[in-house]
Amino acid sequence: MFLLVGITSCATQKRKKKSTPHRVATPPKKPQAPKPKTPAATPTQPESPAAPEIVEEEPLIVDLPIVDREFRGVWIATVANINWPSTRFLSSEQQQQEAIDILDMLEQHNFNAVVLQVRPSADALYQSVLEPWSYFLTGETGRAPEPFYDPLEFWIEEAHKRGIELHAWINPYRAHHTAGGKVNQSSMASSASDIVVRLQNGTYWFDPGNIKTQHHISMVVRDLVMRYDLDAIHLDDYFYPYREYNGGKDFPDNASYNSYRREGGELSRADWRRDNVNRIIQRLHYEIKEIKPHVKFGISPFGIWKTGFPAGIKGLSQYDELYADAKLWLNEGWLDYFSPQLYWSINKPAQSYTSLLQWWQTENTKSRHLWPGLNTVGVKDVPNRTEEIVNQVKFAQNLLHDSKGVIHYSLAGLQNKDDMLHRLRHEAYAQKALTPLSPWINFDKIPAPELEIDHDGNHWHLNWHLQEAADVFQWVVYKQYGTEWQTEIYASDVLSITLDNKHHHQKLNTIAVQAVDRLGNLGEYKAIRTN
């Protein structure tokens, strides 16, 4: 039996036997038989019969199940070789193999996003003319990997093959890390010394109040967005440095603040510092959208805005120490997702995970994605870390049901705890999920693909393709056995699957396929009956 049809969207709650996917290139065109030559001289030719009228069938309308959506992210830190590469002495091939092993593990456990640190301290884990190669990649600032490859490009390609988003995580102001070896001539601490200051602990920091700093950060981000097929740009919690970095002393920005005052500025130093950070956040948000509207902008600030917000919360005030008014950024919608680092336990009263997440939700007045960061690697004051993290994920799922999601810090928390991945996979991430929709970002709906279906007596074989394949990030395949729907999510390079005739003694009666774009939006569908 052979049918040519078009395609549709997704979800199931019960566990089921998966279809067999086949990663294939676009099916080659069938060879055509050569056309017979027309004789040089022919008697009068009989008229060709009229072509039969082609009547298109009405598209089959079915009530498809709703696909599950959740952001399941993990931070992969490169600074000080925390997560990847495991050391700065690996060959290019070893680095790539580590990356593949990580992505395979995440795919197998139904994660759908990685937040990869590509600029830990004004250095690059990608080819850049603006900043030097990272010390953490090759052991020397400014030295490229040998044999040459572009790590970010490699990670993007391998992540997308698995239907995993790649978010490029940058630290905006750190210019040199204490674990980053000696400051050499290639380092931005040397080449941009007019806008960089040295702190007491040996860290170098860009002066956020210097306009050159703001322009440089903007150029770095615009370069990343323009040249790489990213899903998001991600900033962490390091704005003005934590006071301990400078031995408790104030940040050394007298020159830039005095210049501001001489030019007529009236803000206090604290308000001026917050304004410097606010302006770069707003600027990056609009510049990213101007270049590629589908690229998301995410920020993961420190988890507490100010002491007393909400009532009973105590701890460091990022508003006063880091000069980060994260509440303002969320209130104004200058981002697509907001991931406060809620690194405390559920039952810690002074920094309660649940109380802080509920408070941040009340501040999410623009209804952006609120995906908290979890301290999966080292949450303290709990009898069982795995149990705590699983409960935190479940709390977020229940509270943030319209846009579920968390980010785990860090990869080591998943790798180094034997039961963490197992519990998450079986209790929280049992099925694959699409990422939540971002309705404030405009998109064009992808049309239905074409579907070829063939039956060999024991199985159904499906192949599909779409001319606008560049717009496809994933596929959703729906199967109905009896009255029960099943859903599978596949990466974009899976273009065929094999299905069983029956499941639990119920015959396969309906199939549909639907494209998913970079923002998780479902395309058009067409469905087909098998009987």
Short mmCIF file of C-alpha atoms in Angstrom, two decimals, residues 84-493:
data_model
loop_
_atom_site.label_atom_id
_atom_site.label_comp_id
_atom_site.label_asym_id
_atom_site.label_seq_id
_atom_site.Cartn_x
_atom_site.Cartn_y
_atom_site.Cartn_z
CA TRP A 84 33.97 21.33 29.55
CA PRO A 85 36.58 20.79 28.32
CA SER A 86 37.55 18.72 31.34
CA THR A 87 41.11 20.04 31.10
CA ARG A 88 42.87 22.60 28.93
CA PHE A 89 45.26 19.92 27.62
CA LEU A 90 42.83 17.91 25.48
CA SER A 91 43.25 17.53 21.73
CA SER A 92 40.58 18.89 19.43
CA GLU A 93 39.28 15.36 18.88
CA GLN A 94 39.08 14.70 22.63
CA GLN A 95 37.22 17.97 23.19
CA GLN A 96 34.73 17.06 20.50
CA GLN A 97 34.22 13.58 21.89
CA GLU A 98 33.53 15.00 25.35
CA ALA A 99 30.95 17.34 23.82
CA ILE A 100 29.27 14.48 21.96
CA ASP A 101 29.16 12.34 25.10
CA ILE A 102 27.54 15.19 27.05
CA LEU A 103 24.92 15.85 24.39
CA ASP A 104 24.14 12.15 24.00
CA MET A 105 23.59 11.88 27.76
CA LEU A 106 21.28 14.90 27.79
CA GLU A 107 19.31 13.69 24.79
CA GLN A 108 18.83 10.27 26.38
CA HIS A 109 17.44 11.90 29.52
CA ASN A 110 15.02 14.22 27.67
CA PHE A 111 16.79 17.55 28.19
CA ASN A 112 16.19 20.08 25.43
CA ALA A 113 18.60 22.99 26.05
CA VAL A 114 22.23 23.61 26.95
CA VAL A 115 23.54 26.96 28.18
CA LEU A 116 27.18 26.81 27.10
CA GLN A 117 29.67 29.32 28.48
CA VAL A 118 31.40 30.66 25.36
CA ARG A 119 32.92 33.86 26.81
CA PRO A 120 33.95 33.28 30.44
CA SER A 121 36.31 36.26 30.81
CA ALA A 122 36.55 38.40 27.68
CA ASP A 123 37.93 35.38 25.84
CA ALA A 124 36.32 33.20 23.23
CA LEU A 125 35.55 29.53 22.78
CA TYR A 126 34.82 30.42 19.17
CA GLN A 127 36.68 32.16 16.37
CA SER A 128 36.62 35.90 17.01
CA VAL A 129 38.40 39.01 15.75
CA LEU A 130 37.23 40.94 18.80
CA GLU A 131 38.64 38.80 21.62
CA PRO A 132 41.34 36.11 21.99
CA TRP A 133 40.96 32.35 22.15
CA SER A 134 40.27 31.16 25.68
CA TYR A 135 42.98 29.90 28.00
CA PHE A 136 40.54 27.26 29.21
CA LEU A 137 40.42 25.76 25.71
CA THR A 138 44.12 25.51 24.82
CA GLY A 139 46.11 26.51 27.90
CA GLU A 140 47.23 29.81 26.41
CA THR A 141 45.18 32.96 25.87
CA GLY A 142 45.08 33.70 22.15
CA ARG A 143 46.10 30.22 20.93
CA ALA A 144 43.66 28.49 18.59
CA PRO A 145 42.81 24.78 18.89
CA GLU A 146 45.01 22.42 16.87
CA PRO A 147 43.94 20.92 14.59
CA PHE A 148 41.70 23.90 14.07
CA TYR A 149 37.97 23.78 14.63
CA ASP A 150 35.39 26.23 15.96
CA PRO A 151 34.05 24.80 19.25
CA LEU A 152 30.88 26.90 19.30
CA GLU A 153 30.03 25.94 15.73
CA PHE A 154 30.62 22.29 16.62
CA TRP A 155 28.41 22.45 19.72
CA ILE A 156 25.60 24.16 17.80
CA GLU A 157 25.63 21.58 15.02
CA GLU A 158 25.75 18.61 17.40
CA ALA A 159 23.08 20.04 19.71
CA HIS A 160 20.69 20.78 16.88
CA LYS A 161 21.15 17.27 15.49
CA ARG A 162 19.59 16.08 18.74
CA GLY A 163 16.80 18.66 18.89
CA ILE A 164 18.61 20.51 21.71
CA GLU A 165 18.77 24.31 21.85
CA LEU A 166 22.16 25.99 22.22
CA HIS A 167 22.25 29.16 24.33
CA ALA A 168 25.53 31.11 24.25
CA TRP A 169 26.38 32.13 27.81
CA ILE A 170 28.63 35.14 28.24
CA ASN A 171 29.96 37.00 31.25
CA PRO A 172 29.61 40.65 30.28
CA TYR A 173 32.22 42.42 32.42
CA ARG A 174 34.88 39.97 33.63
CA ALA A 175 38.11 40.58 31.68
CA HIS A 176 40.39 37.96 33.27
CA HIS A 177 39.77 35.13 35.72
CA THR A 178 42.24 34.18 38.45
CA ALA A 179 42.35 30.62 37.05
CA GLY A 180 43.08 31.93 33.55
CA GLY A 181 46.88 31.85 33.67
CA LYS A 182 49.15 34.84 33.25
CA VAL A 183 47.88 37.99 31.61
CA ASN A 184 49.63 38.06 28.23
CA GLN A 185 49.58 40.52 25.37
CA SER A 186 46.60 38.79 23.77
CA SER A 187 44.44 39.19 26.87
CA MET A 188 41.82 41.92 26.93
CA ALA A 189 43.25 42.90 30.32
CA SER A 190 46.27 44.11 28.32
CA SER A 191 44.78 45.23 25.01
CA ALA A 192 41.88 47.11 26.66
CA SER A 193 43.76 48.30 29.75
CA ASP A 194 42.25 51.78 29.45
CA ILE A 195 38.80 50.42 30.38
CA VAL A 196 39.81 47.48 32.60
CA VAL A 197 40.66 47.57 36.33
CA ARG A 198 42.45 45.01 38.48
CA LEU A 199 40.70 43.88 41.66
CA GLN A 200 42.43 42.73 44.83
CA ASN A 201 41.84 39.02 44.26
CA GLY A 202 43.61 39.17 40.88
CA THR A 203 40.48 39.34 38.72
CA TYR A 204 40.33 42.01 36.01
CA TRP A 205 37.03 43.79 35.34
CA PHE A 206 35.69 46.06 32.63
CA ASP A 207 34.45 49.37 33.98
CA PRO A 208 30.68 49.28 33.28
CA GLY A 209 30.54 53.08 33.44
CA ASN A 210 32.91 53.58 30.52
CA ILE A 211 31.08 54.02 27.22
CA LYS A 212 33.84 52.04 25.47
CA THR A 213 32.95 49.05 27.64
CA GLN A 214 29.31 49.24 26.60
CA HIS A 215 30.22 49.49 22.91
CA HIS A 216 32.61 46.54 23.18
CA ILE A 217 30.05 44.26 24.85
CA SER A 218 27.51 45.25 22.22
CA MET A 219 29.93 44.36 19.41
CA VAL A 220 30.70 40.97 20.97
CA VAL A 221 27.01 40.07 21.26
CA ARG A 222 26.12 41.34 17.80
CA ASP A 223 29.00 39.37 16.32
CA LEU A 224 27.80 36.17 18.01
CA VAL A 225 24.21 36.64 16.88
CA MET A 226 25.13 37.50 13.29
CA ARG A 227 27.64 34.71 12.68
CA TYR A 228 26.26 31.75 14.63
CA ASP A 229 23.01 29.81 14.46
CA LEU A 230 22.25 30.42 18.13
CA ASP A 231 18.98 29.91 19.95
CA ALA A 232 19.74 32.49 22.66
CA ILE A 233 22.24 34.83 24.26
CA HIS A 234 22.52 34.31 28.02
CA LEU A 235 24.00 36.58 30.71
CA ASP A 236 24.79 35.40 34.24
CA ASP A 237 24.84 37.23 37.61
CA TYR A 238 28.19 39.04 37.32
CA PHE A 239 27.52 42.71 36.73
CA TYR A 240 29.48 44.94 39.09
CA PRO A 241 31.64 42.40 40.98
CA TYR A 242 30.86 40.91 44.36
CA ARG A 243 32.63 43.03 47.01
CA GLU A 244 34.80 40.11 48.13
CA TYR A 245 36.57 40.30 44.76
CA ASN A 246 38.07 43.62 45.82
CA GLY A 247 38.69 42.81 49.46
CA GLY A 248 35.46 44.49 50.53
CA LYS A 249 36.51 47.82 49.00
CA ASP A 250 34.39 49.84 46.61
CA PHE A 251 34.74 49.30 42.86
CA PRO A 252 37.49 51.60 41.48
CA ASP A 253 35.53 53.72 39.04
CA ASN A 254 36.34 57.26 40.20
CA ALA A 255 37.58 58.30 36.76
CA SER A 256 34.44 57.34 34.88
CA TYR A 257 32.07 58.63 37.56
CA ASN A 258 33.88 61.97 37.80
CA SER A 259 33.74 62.27 34.02
CA TYR A 260 29.99 61.65 34.19
CA ARG A 261 29.56 64.39 36.79
CA ARG A 262 31.68 66.88 34.82
CA GLU A 263 29.39 66.33 31.85
CA GLY A 264 26.37 67.31 33.94
CA GLY A 265 25.28 63.95 35.34
CA GLU A 266 23.25 64.22 38.56
CA LEU A 267 22.70 60.60 39.64
CA SER A 268 24.29 59.30 42.81
CA ARG A 269 27.11 56.85 42.22
CA ALA A 270 24.88 53.88 43.14
CA ASP A 271 22.05 54.98 40.83
CA TRP A 272 24.57 55.76 38.07
CA ARG A 273 26.02 52.26 38.35
CA ARG A 274 22.58 50.69 38.15
CA ASP A 275 21.80 52.87 35.15
CA ASN A 276 24.97 51.69 33.40
CA VAL A 277 23.83 48.09 33.76
CA ASN A 278 20.21 48.87 32.88
CA ARG A 279 21.26 50.55 29.66
CA ILE A 280 23.39 47.63 28.46
CA ILE A 281 20.57 45.15 29.25
CA GLN A 282 18.05 47.19 27.30
CA ARG A 283 20.49 47.78 24.47
CA LEU A 284 21.38 44.11 24.04
CA HIS A 285 17.72 43.11 24.08
CA TYR A 286 16.83 45.43 21.21
CA GLU A 287 20.00 44.80 19.20
CA ILE A 288 19.54 41.02 19.31
CA LYS A 289 15.94 41.36 18.10
CA GLU A 290 16.98 43.75 15.34
CA ILE A 291 19.45 41.21 13.95
CA LYS A 292 17.54 37.93 14.46
CA PRO A 293 14.11 38.24 16.10
CA HIS A 294 13.96 34.50 16.89
CA VAL A 295 17.12 34.56 19.03
CA LYS A 296 16.06 34.71 22.67
CA PHE A 297 17.73 36.85 25.33
CA GLY A 298 17.99 35.33 28.79
CA ILE A 299 19.47 36.48 32.10
CA SER A 300 20.21 34.49 35.25
CA PRO A 301 20.71 37.07 38.03
CA PHE A 302 21.40 36.41 41.69
CA GLY A 303 18.28 34.96 43.29
CA ILE A 304 17.54 37.76 45.80
CA TRP A 305 16.63 41.24 44.60
CA LYS A 306 16.74 42.91 48.03
CA THR A 307 16.53 41.76 51.62
CA GLY A 308 12.86 41.68 52.66
CA PHE A 309 11.53 40.87 49.17
CA PRO A 310 9.47 38.85 49.87
CA ALA A 311 8.99 39.26 53.61
CA GLY A 312 11.34 37.12 55.67
CA ILE A 313 14.03 36.84 52.98
CA LYS A 314 17.54 37.77 54.07
CA GLY A 315 20.81 37.76 52.18
CA LEU A 316 22.92 39.66 49.69
CA SER A 317 21.10 42.46 47.87
CA GLN A 318 22.08 42.38 44.20
CA TYR A 319 20.41 45.78 43.85
CA ASP A 320 22.90 47.33 46.26
CA GLU A 321 26.05 45.20 45.83
CA LEU A 322 26.01 44.17 42.17
CA TYR A 323 24.05 47.26 41.07
CA ALA A 324 21.72 44.91 39.22
CA ASP A 325 18.06 45.98 39.21
CA ALA A 326 16.88 42.62 37.93
CA LYS A 327 13.30 43.30 38.97
CA LEU A 328 13.23 46.25 36.58
CA TRP A 329 14.44 44.14 33.65
CA LEU A 330 11.71 41.59 34.31
CA ASN A 331 9.05 44.26 34.83
CA GLU A 332 10.01 45.99 31.57
CA GLY A 333 10.23 42.77 29.53
CA TRP A 334 13.79 43.49 28.35
CA LEU A 335 14.37 39.75 28.01
CA ASP A 336 12.69 36.60 26.80
CA TYR A 337 13.47 34.43 29.81
CA PHE A 338 14.49 35.12 33.38
CA SER A 339 16.34 32.52 35.45
CA PRO A 340 17.05 33.78 38.98
CA GLN A 341 19.64 31.62 40.67
CA LEU A 342 17.56 30.13 43.47
CA TYR A 343 20.33 28.00 44.89
CA TRP A 344 18.76 27.34 48.31
CA SER A 345 16.54 24.59 49.66
CA ILE A 346 12.76 24.58 49.90
CA ASN A 347 12.85 24.61 53.71
CA LYS A 348 15.50 27.31 54.25
CA PRO A 349 13.36 30.17 55.66
CA ALA A 350 15.76 33.07 55.05
CA GLN A 351 16.31 32.08 51.40
CA SER A 352 13.34 29.83 50.65
CA TYR A 353 13.35 28.46 47.10
CA THR A 354 9.56 28.34 46.98
CA SER A 355 8.98 31.79 48.49
CA LEU A 356 11.49 33.44 46.15
CA LEU A 357 10.12 31.73 43.05
CA GLN A 358 6.57 32.75 43.94
CA TRP A 359 7.73 36.35 44.51
CA TRP A 360 9.54 36.53 41.18
CA GLN A 361 6.40 35.20 39.52
CA THR A 362 4.39 38.14 40.89
CA GLU A 363 6.97 40.48 39.34
CA ASN A 364 6.68 38.84 35.91
CA THR A 365 4.19 41.45 34.73
CA LYS A 366 5.08 41.02 31.03
CA SER A 367 4.56 37.22 31.20
CA ARG A 368 8.04 36.33 30.02
CA HIS A 369 9.47 32.87 30.66
CA LEU A 370 10.42 32.38 34.32
CA TRP A 371 12.76 29.39 34.53
CA PRO A 372 14.60 29.29 37.88
CA GLY A 373 18.20 28.17 38.20
CA LEU A 374 18.68 25.21 40.56
CA ASN A 375 21.81 24.33 42.51
CA THR A 376 21.81 20.75 41.29
CA VAL A 377 25.51 20.37 41.98
CA GLY A 378 25.53 21.49 45.60
CA VAL A 379 22.31 22.63 47.27
CA LYS A 380 23.04 22.66 51.02
CA ASP A 381 21.23 21.87 54.27
CA VAL A 382 19.22 18.99 52.83
CA PRO A 383 19.29 15.29 53.84
CA ASN A 384 19.10 14.12 50.21
CA ARG A 385 20.23 16.37 47.37
CA THR A 386 18.58 14.30 44.63
CA GLU A 387 15.25 14.31 46.46
CA GLU A 388 15.50 18.08 46.96
CA ILE A 389 16.22 18.82 43.29
CA VAL A 390 13.44 16.52 42.04
CA ASN A 391 11.02 18.27 44.42
CA GLN A 392 12.20 21.69 43.23
CA VAL A 393 11.60 20.69 39.61
CA LYS A 394 8.11 19.42 40.47
CA PHE A 395 7.28 22.61 42.39
CA ALA A 396 8.26 24.70 39.37
CA GLN A 397 6.21 22.46 37.08
CA ASN A 398 3.11 22.98 39.20
CA LEU A 399 3.61 26.71 39.77
CA LEU A 400 4.72 27.67 36.26
CA HIS A 401 2.34 25.40 34.36
CA ASP A 402 1.88 27.88 31.48
CA SER A 403 5.65 28.00 30.84
CA LYS A 404 7.37 25.24 32.78
CA GLY A 405 11.12 25.02 33.04
CA VAL A 406 14.32 25.16 35.09
CA ILE A 407 18.07 25.32 34.43
CA HIS A 408 20.38 23.02 36.36
CA TYR A 409 23.70 24.30 37.67
CA SER A 410 25.65 22.59 36.55
CA LEU A 411 26.42 19.64 34.34
CA ALA A 412 28.52 18.19 37.17
CA GLY A 413 25.40 17.93 39.32
CA LEU A 414 23.96 15.53 36.77
CA GLN A 415 27.15 13.60 36.07
CA ASN A 416 28.50 13.18 39.60
CA LYS A 417 25.40 11.90 41.41
CA ASP A 418 24.48 8.38 40.40
CA ASP A 419 20.74 8.66 40.98
CA MET A 420 20.18 12.30 39.90
CA LEU A 421 19.73 11.64 36.19
CA HIS A 422 17.75 8.46 36.83
CA ARG A 423 15.29 10.19 39.16
CA LEU A 424 14.86 13.20 36.89
CA ARG A 425 14.36 11.00 33.83
CA HIS A 426 11.74 8.78 35.46
CA GLU A 427 9.95 11.24 37.76
CA ALA A 428 10.14 14.66 36.09
CA TYR A 429 11.27 14.24 32.47
CA ALA A 430 9.57 10.98 31.53
CA GLN A 431 8.70 12.12 27.99
CA LYS A 432 10.41 14.45 25.56
CA ALA A 433 9.00 17.98 25.51
CA LEU A 434 9.04 20.98 23.22
CA THR A 435 10.19 24.27 24.69
CA PRO A 436 7.42 26.66 25.82
CA LEU A 437 5.97 29.10 23.29
CA SER A 438 7.10 32.75 23.16
CA PRO A 439 3.93 34.47 21.88
CA TRP A 440 5.50 37.96 22.00
CA ILE A 441 7.90 36.95 19.18
CA ASN A 442 6.31 37.01 15.71
CA PHE A 443 6.67 33.98 13.43
CA ASP A 444 5.49 32.56 10.11
CA LYS A 445 3.73 29.23 10.37
CA ILE A 446 5.51 26.37 8.60
CA PRO A 447 3.35 24.60 5.98
CA ALA A 448 2.53 20.91 6.10
CA PRO A 449 5.20 18.53 4.81
CA GLU A 450 4.57 15.78 2.31
CA LEU A 451 4.30 12.26 3.67
CA GLU A 452 4.93 8.96 1.95
CA ILE A 453 3.53 5.92 3.74
CA ASP A 454 4.07 2.30 2.78
CA HIS A 455 2.76 -0.92 4.35
CA ASP A 456 4.67 -4.21 4.12
CA GLY A 457 2.14 -6.36 5.96
CA ASN A 458 3.82 -6.13 9.36
CA HIS A 459 4.83 -2.47 9.67
CA TRP A 460 4.08 0.97 8.37
CA HIS A 461 7.02 2.90 6.89
CA LEU A 462 6.79 6.69 6.84
CA ASN A 463 8.96 9.17 4.96
CA TRP A 464 8.38 12.90 4.87
CA HIS A 465 9.96 16.04 3.51
CA LEU A 466 9.36 19.76 3.27
CA GLN A 467 10.76 22.28 0.82
CA GLU A 468 11.16 24.88 3.57
CA ALA A 469 13.36 22.46 5.56
CA ALA A 470 15.66 25.24 6.78
CA ASP A 471 12.82 26.52 8.97
CA VAL A 472 12.36 23.17 10.73
CA PHE A 473 13.97 22.52 14.12
CA GLN A 474 12.03 19.40 15.09
CA TRP A 475 9.23 17.10 13.96
CA VAL A 476 6.24 15.81 15.88
CA VAL A 477 4.71 12.49 14.80
CA TYR A 478 1.28 11.45 16.07
CA LYS A 479 0.04 7.86 16.05
CA GLN A 480 -3.41 6.67 17.06
CA TYR A 481 -3.85 3.04 18.08
CA GLY A 482 -7.52 2.42 18.71
CA THR A 483 -8.57 5.54 20.60
CA GLU A 484 -5.20 6.19 22.23
CA TRP A 485 -2.87 8.86 20.80
CA GLN A 486 0.90 8.60 21.07
CA THR A 487 3.37 11.35 20.30
CA GLU A 488 7.04 11.31 19.36
CA ILE A 489 9.39 14.31 19.01
CA TYR A 490 12.30 13.98 16.58
CA ALA A 491 15.23 16.18 15.56
CA SER A 492 15.04 17.87 12.17
CA ASP A 493 17.28 15.34 10.40
#
